[in-house]
CSV table of C-alpha atoms in Angstrom, one decimal:
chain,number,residue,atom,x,y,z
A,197,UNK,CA,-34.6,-8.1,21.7
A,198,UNK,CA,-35.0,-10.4,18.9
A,199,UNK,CA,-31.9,-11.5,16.5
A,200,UNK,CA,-32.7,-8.8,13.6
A,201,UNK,CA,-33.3,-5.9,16.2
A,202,UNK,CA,-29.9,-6.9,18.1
A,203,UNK,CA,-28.4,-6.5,14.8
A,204,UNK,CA,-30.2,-3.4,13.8
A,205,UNK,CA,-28.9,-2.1,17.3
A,206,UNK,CA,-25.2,-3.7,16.4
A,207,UNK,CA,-24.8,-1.6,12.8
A,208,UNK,CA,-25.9,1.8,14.3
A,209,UNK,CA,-23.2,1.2,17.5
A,210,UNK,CA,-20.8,4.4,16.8
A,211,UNK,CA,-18.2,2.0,17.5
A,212,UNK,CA,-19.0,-0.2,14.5
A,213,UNK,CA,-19.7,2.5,11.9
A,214,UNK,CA,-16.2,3.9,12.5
A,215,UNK,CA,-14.5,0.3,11.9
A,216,UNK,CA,-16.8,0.4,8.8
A,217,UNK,CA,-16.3,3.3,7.8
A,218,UNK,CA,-12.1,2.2,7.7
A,219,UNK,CA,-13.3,-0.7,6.0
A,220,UNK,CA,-15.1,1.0,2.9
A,221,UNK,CA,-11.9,2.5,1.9
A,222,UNK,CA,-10.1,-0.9,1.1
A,223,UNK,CA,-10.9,-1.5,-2.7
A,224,UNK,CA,-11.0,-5.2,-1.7
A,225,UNK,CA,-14.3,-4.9,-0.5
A,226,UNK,CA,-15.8,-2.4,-3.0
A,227,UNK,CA,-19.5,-3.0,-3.5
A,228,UNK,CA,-19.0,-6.1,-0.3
A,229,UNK,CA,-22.9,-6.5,1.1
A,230,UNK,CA,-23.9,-5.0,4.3
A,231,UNK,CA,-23.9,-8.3,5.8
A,232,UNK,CA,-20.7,-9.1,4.8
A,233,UNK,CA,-18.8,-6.0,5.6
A,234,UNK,CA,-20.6,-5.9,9.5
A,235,UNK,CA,-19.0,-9.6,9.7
A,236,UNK,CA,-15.7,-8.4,9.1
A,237,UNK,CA,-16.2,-5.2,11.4
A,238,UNK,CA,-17.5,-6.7,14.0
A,239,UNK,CA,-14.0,-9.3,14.3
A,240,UNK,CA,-12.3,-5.7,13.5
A,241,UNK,CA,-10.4,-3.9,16.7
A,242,UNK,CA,-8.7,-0.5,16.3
A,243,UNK,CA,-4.4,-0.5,16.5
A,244,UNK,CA,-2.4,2.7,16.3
A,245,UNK,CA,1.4,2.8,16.0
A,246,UNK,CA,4.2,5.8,16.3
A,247,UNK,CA,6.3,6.8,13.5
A,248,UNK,CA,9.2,4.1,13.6
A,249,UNK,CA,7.9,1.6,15.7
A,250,UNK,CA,8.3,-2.2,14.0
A,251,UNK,CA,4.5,-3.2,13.1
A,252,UNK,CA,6.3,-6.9,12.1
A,253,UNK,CA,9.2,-8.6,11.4
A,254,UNK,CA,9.8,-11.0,8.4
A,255,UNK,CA,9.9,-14.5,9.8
A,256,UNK,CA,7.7,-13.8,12.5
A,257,UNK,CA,5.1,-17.0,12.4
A,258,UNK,CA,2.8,-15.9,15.7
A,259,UNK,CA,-0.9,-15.9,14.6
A,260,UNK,CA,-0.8,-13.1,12.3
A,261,UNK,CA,-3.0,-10.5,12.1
A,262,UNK,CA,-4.4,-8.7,8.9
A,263,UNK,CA,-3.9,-4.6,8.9
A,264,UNK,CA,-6.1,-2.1,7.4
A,265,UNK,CA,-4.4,1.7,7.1
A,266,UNK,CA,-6.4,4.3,7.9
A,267,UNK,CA,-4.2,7.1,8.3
A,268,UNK,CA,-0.6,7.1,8.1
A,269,UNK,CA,2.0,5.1,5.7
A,270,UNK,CA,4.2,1.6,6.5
A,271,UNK,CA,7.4,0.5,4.9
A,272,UNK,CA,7.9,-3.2,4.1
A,273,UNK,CA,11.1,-3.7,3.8
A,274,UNK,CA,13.7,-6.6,3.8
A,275,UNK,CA,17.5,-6.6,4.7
A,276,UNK,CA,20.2,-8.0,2.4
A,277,UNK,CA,22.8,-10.7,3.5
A,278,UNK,CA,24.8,-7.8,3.7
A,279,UNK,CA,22.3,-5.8,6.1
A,280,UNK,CA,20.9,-3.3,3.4
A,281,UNK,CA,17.6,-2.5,3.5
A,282,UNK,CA,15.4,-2.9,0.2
A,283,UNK,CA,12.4,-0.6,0.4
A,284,UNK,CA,9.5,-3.3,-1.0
A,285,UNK,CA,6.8,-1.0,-1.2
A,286,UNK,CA,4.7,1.6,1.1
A,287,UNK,CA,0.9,1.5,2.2
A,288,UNK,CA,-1.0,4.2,2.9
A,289,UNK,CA,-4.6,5.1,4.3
A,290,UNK,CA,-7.0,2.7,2.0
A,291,UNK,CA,-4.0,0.1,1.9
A,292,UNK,CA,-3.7,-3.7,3.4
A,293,UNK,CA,-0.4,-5.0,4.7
A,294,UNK,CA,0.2,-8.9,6.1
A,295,UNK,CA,-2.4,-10.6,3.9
A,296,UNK,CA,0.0,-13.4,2.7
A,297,UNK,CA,0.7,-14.5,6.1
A,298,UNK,CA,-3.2,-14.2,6.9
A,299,UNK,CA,-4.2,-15.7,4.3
A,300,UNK,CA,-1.8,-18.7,4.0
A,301,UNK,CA,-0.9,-19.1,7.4
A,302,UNK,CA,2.8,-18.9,7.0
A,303,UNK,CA,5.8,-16.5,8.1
A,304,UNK,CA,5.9,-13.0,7.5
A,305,UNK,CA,7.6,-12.6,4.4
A,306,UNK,CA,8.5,-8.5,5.2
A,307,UNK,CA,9.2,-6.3,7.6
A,308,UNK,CA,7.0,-3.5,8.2
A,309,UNK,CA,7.9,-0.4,9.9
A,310,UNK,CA,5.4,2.8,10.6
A,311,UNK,CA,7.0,5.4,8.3
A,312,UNK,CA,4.7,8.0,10.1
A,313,UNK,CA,2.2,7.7,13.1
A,314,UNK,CA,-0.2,5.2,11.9
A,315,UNK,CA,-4.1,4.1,13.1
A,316,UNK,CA,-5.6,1.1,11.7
A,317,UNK,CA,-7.8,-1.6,11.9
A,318,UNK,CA,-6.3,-5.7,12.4
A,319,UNK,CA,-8.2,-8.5,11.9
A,320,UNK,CA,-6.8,-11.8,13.8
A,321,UNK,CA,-5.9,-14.5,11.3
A,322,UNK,CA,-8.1,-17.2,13.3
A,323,UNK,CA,-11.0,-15.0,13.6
A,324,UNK,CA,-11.0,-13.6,9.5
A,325,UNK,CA,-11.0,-17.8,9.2
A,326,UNK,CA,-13.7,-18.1,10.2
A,327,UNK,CA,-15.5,-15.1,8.5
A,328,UNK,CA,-14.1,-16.3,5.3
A,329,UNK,CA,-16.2,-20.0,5.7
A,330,UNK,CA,-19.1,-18.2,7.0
A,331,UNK,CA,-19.0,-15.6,3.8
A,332,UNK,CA,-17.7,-16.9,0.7
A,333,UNK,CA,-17.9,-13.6,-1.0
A,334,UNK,CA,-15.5,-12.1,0.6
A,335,UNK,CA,-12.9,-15.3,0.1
A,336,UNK,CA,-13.5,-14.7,-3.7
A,337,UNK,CA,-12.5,-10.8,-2.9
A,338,UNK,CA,-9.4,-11.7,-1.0
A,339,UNK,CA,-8.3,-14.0,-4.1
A,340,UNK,CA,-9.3,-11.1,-6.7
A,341,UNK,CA,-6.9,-8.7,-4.1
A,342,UNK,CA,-3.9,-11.1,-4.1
A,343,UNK,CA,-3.9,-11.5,-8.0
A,344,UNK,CA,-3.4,-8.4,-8.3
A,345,UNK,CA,-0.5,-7.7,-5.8
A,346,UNK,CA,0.8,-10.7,-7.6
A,347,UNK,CA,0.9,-8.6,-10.7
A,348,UNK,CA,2.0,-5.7,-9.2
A,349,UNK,CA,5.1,-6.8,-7.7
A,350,UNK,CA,5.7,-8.5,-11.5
A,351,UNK,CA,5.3,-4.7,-13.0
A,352,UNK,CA,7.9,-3.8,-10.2
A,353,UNK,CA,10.2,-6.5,-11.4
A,354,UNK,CA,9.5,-6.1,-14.9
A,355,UNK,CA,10.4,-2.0,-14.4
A,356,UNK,CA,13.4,-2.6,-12.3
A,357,UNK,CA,15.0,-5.1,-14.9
A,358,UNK,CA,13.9,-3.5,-18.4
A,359,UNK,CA,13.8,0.0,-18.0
A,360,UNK,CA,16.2,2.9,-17.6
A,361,UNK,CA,16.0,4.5,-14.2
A,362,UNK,CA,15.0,7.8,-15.1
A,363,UNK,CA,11.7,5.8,-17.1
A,364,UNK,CA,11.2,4.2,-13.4
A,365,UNK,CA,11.5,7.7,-11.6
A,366,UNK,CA,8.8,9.0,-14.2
A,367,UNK,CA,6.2,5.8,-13.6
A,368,UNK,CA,6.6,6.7,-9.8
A,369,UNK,CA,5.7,10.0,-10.3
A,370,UNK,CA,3.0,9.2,-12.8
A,371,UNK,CA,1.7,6.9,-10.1
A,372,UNK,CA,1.5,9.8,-7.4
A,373,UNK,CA,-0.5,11.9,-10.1
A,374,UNK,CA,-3.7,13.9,-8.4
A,375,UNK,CA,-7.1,13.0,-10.6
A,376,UNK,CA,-7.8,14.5,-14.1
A,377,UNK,CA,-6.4,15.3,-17.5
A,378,UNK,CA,-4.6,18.7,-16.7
A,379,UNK,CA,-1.3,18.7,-19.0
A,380,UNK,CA,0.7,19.8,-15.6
A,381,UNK,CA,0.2,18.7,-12.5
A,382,UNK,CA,1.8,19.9,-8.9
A,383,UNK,CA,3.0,17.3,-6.5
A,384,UNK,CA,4.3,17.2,-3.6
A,385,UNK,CA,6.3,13.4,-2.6
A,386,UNK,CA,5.2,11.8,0.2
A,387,UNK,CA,9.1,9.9,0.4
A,388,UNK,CA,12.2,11.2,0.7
A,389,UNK,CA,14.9,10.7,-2.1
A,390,UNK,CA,16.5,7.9,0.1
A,391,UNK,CA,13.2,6.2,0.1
A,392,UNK,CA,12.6,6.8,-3.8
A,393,UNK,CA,16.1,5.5,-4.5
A,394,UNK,CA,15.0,2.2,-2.5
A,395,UNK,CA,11.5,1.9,-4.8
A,396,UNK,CA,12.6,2.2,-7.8
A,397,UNK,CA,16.0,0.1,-7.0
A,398,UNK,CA,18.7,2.5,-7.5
A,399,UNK,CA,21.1,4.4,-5.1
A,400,UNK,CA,20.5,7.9,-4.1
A,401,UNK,CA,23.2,9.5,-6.6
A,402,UNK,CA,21.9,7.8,-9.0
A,403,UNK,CA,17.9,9.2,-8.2
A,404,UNK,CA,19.6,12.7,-8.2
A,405,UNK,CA,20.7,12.3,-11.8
A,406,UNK,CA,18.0,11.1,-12.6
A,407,UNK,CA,15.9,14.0,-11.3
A,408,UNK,CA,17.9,16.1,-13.1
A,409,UNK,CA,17.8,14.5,-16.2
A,410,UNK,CA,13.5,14.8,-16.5
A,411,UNK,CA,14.3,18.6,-14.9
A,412,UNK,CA,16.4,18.7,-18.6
A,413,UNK,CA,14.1,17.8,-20.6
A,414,UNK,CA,11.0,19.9,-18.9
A,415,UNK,CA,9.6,16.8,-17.7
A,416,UNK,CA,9.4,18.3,-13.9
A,417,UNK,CA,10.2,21.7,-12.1
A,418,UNK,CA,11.8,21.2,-8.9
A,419,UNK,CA,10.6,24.1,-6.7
A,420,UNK,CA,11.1,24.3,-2.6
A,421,UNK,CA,7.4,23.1,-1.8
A,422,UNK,CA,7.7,20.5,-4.4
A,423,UNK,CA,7.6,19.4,-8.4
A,424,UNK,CA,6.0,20.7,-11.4
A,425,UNK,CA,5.3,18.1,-13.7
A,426,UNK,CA,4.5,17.8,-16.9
A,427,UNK,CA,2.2,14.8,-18.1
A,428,UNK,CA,3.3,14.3,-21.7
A,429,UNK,CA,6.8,14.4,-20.8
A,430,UNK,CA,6.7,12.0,-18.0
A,431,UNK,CA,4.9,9.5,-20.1
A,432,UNK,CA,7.0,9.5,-23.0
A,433,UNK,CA,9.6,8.9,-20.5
A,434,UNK,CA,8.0,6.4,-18.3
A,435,UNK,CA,8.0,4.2,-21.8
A,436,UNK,CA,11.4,4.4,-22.4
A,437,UNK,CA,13.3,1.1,-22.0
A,438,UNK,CA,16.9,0.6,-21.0
């Protein structure tokens, strides 16, 4: 079989499409070519882990591997000097987890912990190397990615220190909003109030008052299946500063 059929013969492997398939839902590599997106699926191998199991450990410096959520949602995580644990951020199905110590060789700078069962694809540091000389595109989409995690973990920073915590309950909200314009929206969290209290940097007392405060002012409805919310209101308040 010649070199274009074999690859012909490679994309239509069910095996393949599935790991490109997982692949399509990262935004990092929105509108990647064909060409490019069968090189990183064909260096791809299927993982799955059990709610609670530790996917990594911060410090670890084995060869790394990169890990693409396809169903399920991690916790990264690090422990204070005085063994509290700080809730960094969680990933979900479409989300990427130990790209800095991919991409820079270095230690894992989090620990990551399945919140729920979890499948997903990993791409061995050595191996997405390689990729990344052979396919230059995909180097530039890696360094578009990181710019903007860069600048997301600033906005977390920038929330935690200037504004009030019931205006950093609201943005978490906002940012759990289904698609459209409807003046109320139903949600349902995917955390639980312990896990909220850890995002937004505040005890769990405190995330009860501040639940009830946006309750006050109409900006949500707590009901048993989960919260009304009203858009206007939660913006006005996810502007407020401290």
């Amino acid at each position: 079989m010649s070199g274009a059929g074999a690859a012909l013969a490679l994309v239509r492997s069910p095996a393949l499409q599935e790991r490109l398939a997982v692949l399509e839902t990262q935004k990092v590599f929105h509108d990647l070519g064909q060409r490019e997106m069968t090189a990183l699926a064909e260096i791809a191998r299927a993982r799955v882990w059990t709610a609670g199991a530790m996917i990594f450990q911060r410090g670890d410096a084995d060869q790394p591997d990169l890990i693409m959520i396809s169903s399920g949602r991690v916790r990264l995580s690090v422990l204070s000097a005085e063994g509290r644990e700080l809730s960094l951020h969680h990933v979900g199905a479409g989300g990427m987890i130990g790209e800095l110590a991919v991409l820079g060789w270095g230690e894992r700078t989090a620990d990551a912990t399945a919140v729920t069962d979890v499948t997903a694809l990993a791409i061995a540091g050595s191996d997405l190397d390689r990729v990344l000389t052979e396919h230059p595109a995909i180097l530039r989409r890696f360094v578009g990615f990181l710019c903007t995690q860069l600048q997301r973990t600033t906005d977390q920073l920038e929330a935690i220190a200037l504004y009030s915590l019931e205006a950093r309950l609201a943005r978490l909200l906002l940012c759990q909003r289904p698609a459209g314009d409807a003046p109320q929206f139903a949600l349902r969290l995917a955390y639980t109030q312990s896990e909220v209290a850890d995002l937004i940097g505040a005890s769990r007392p405190k995330v009860n008052q501040a639940f009830a405060r946006l309750e006050q002012i109409g900006a949500i409805r707590r009901l048993k299946g989960g919260i009304i919310c009203d858009r206007a209101l939660l913006v006005e308040s996810a502007d407020g500063p401290t």
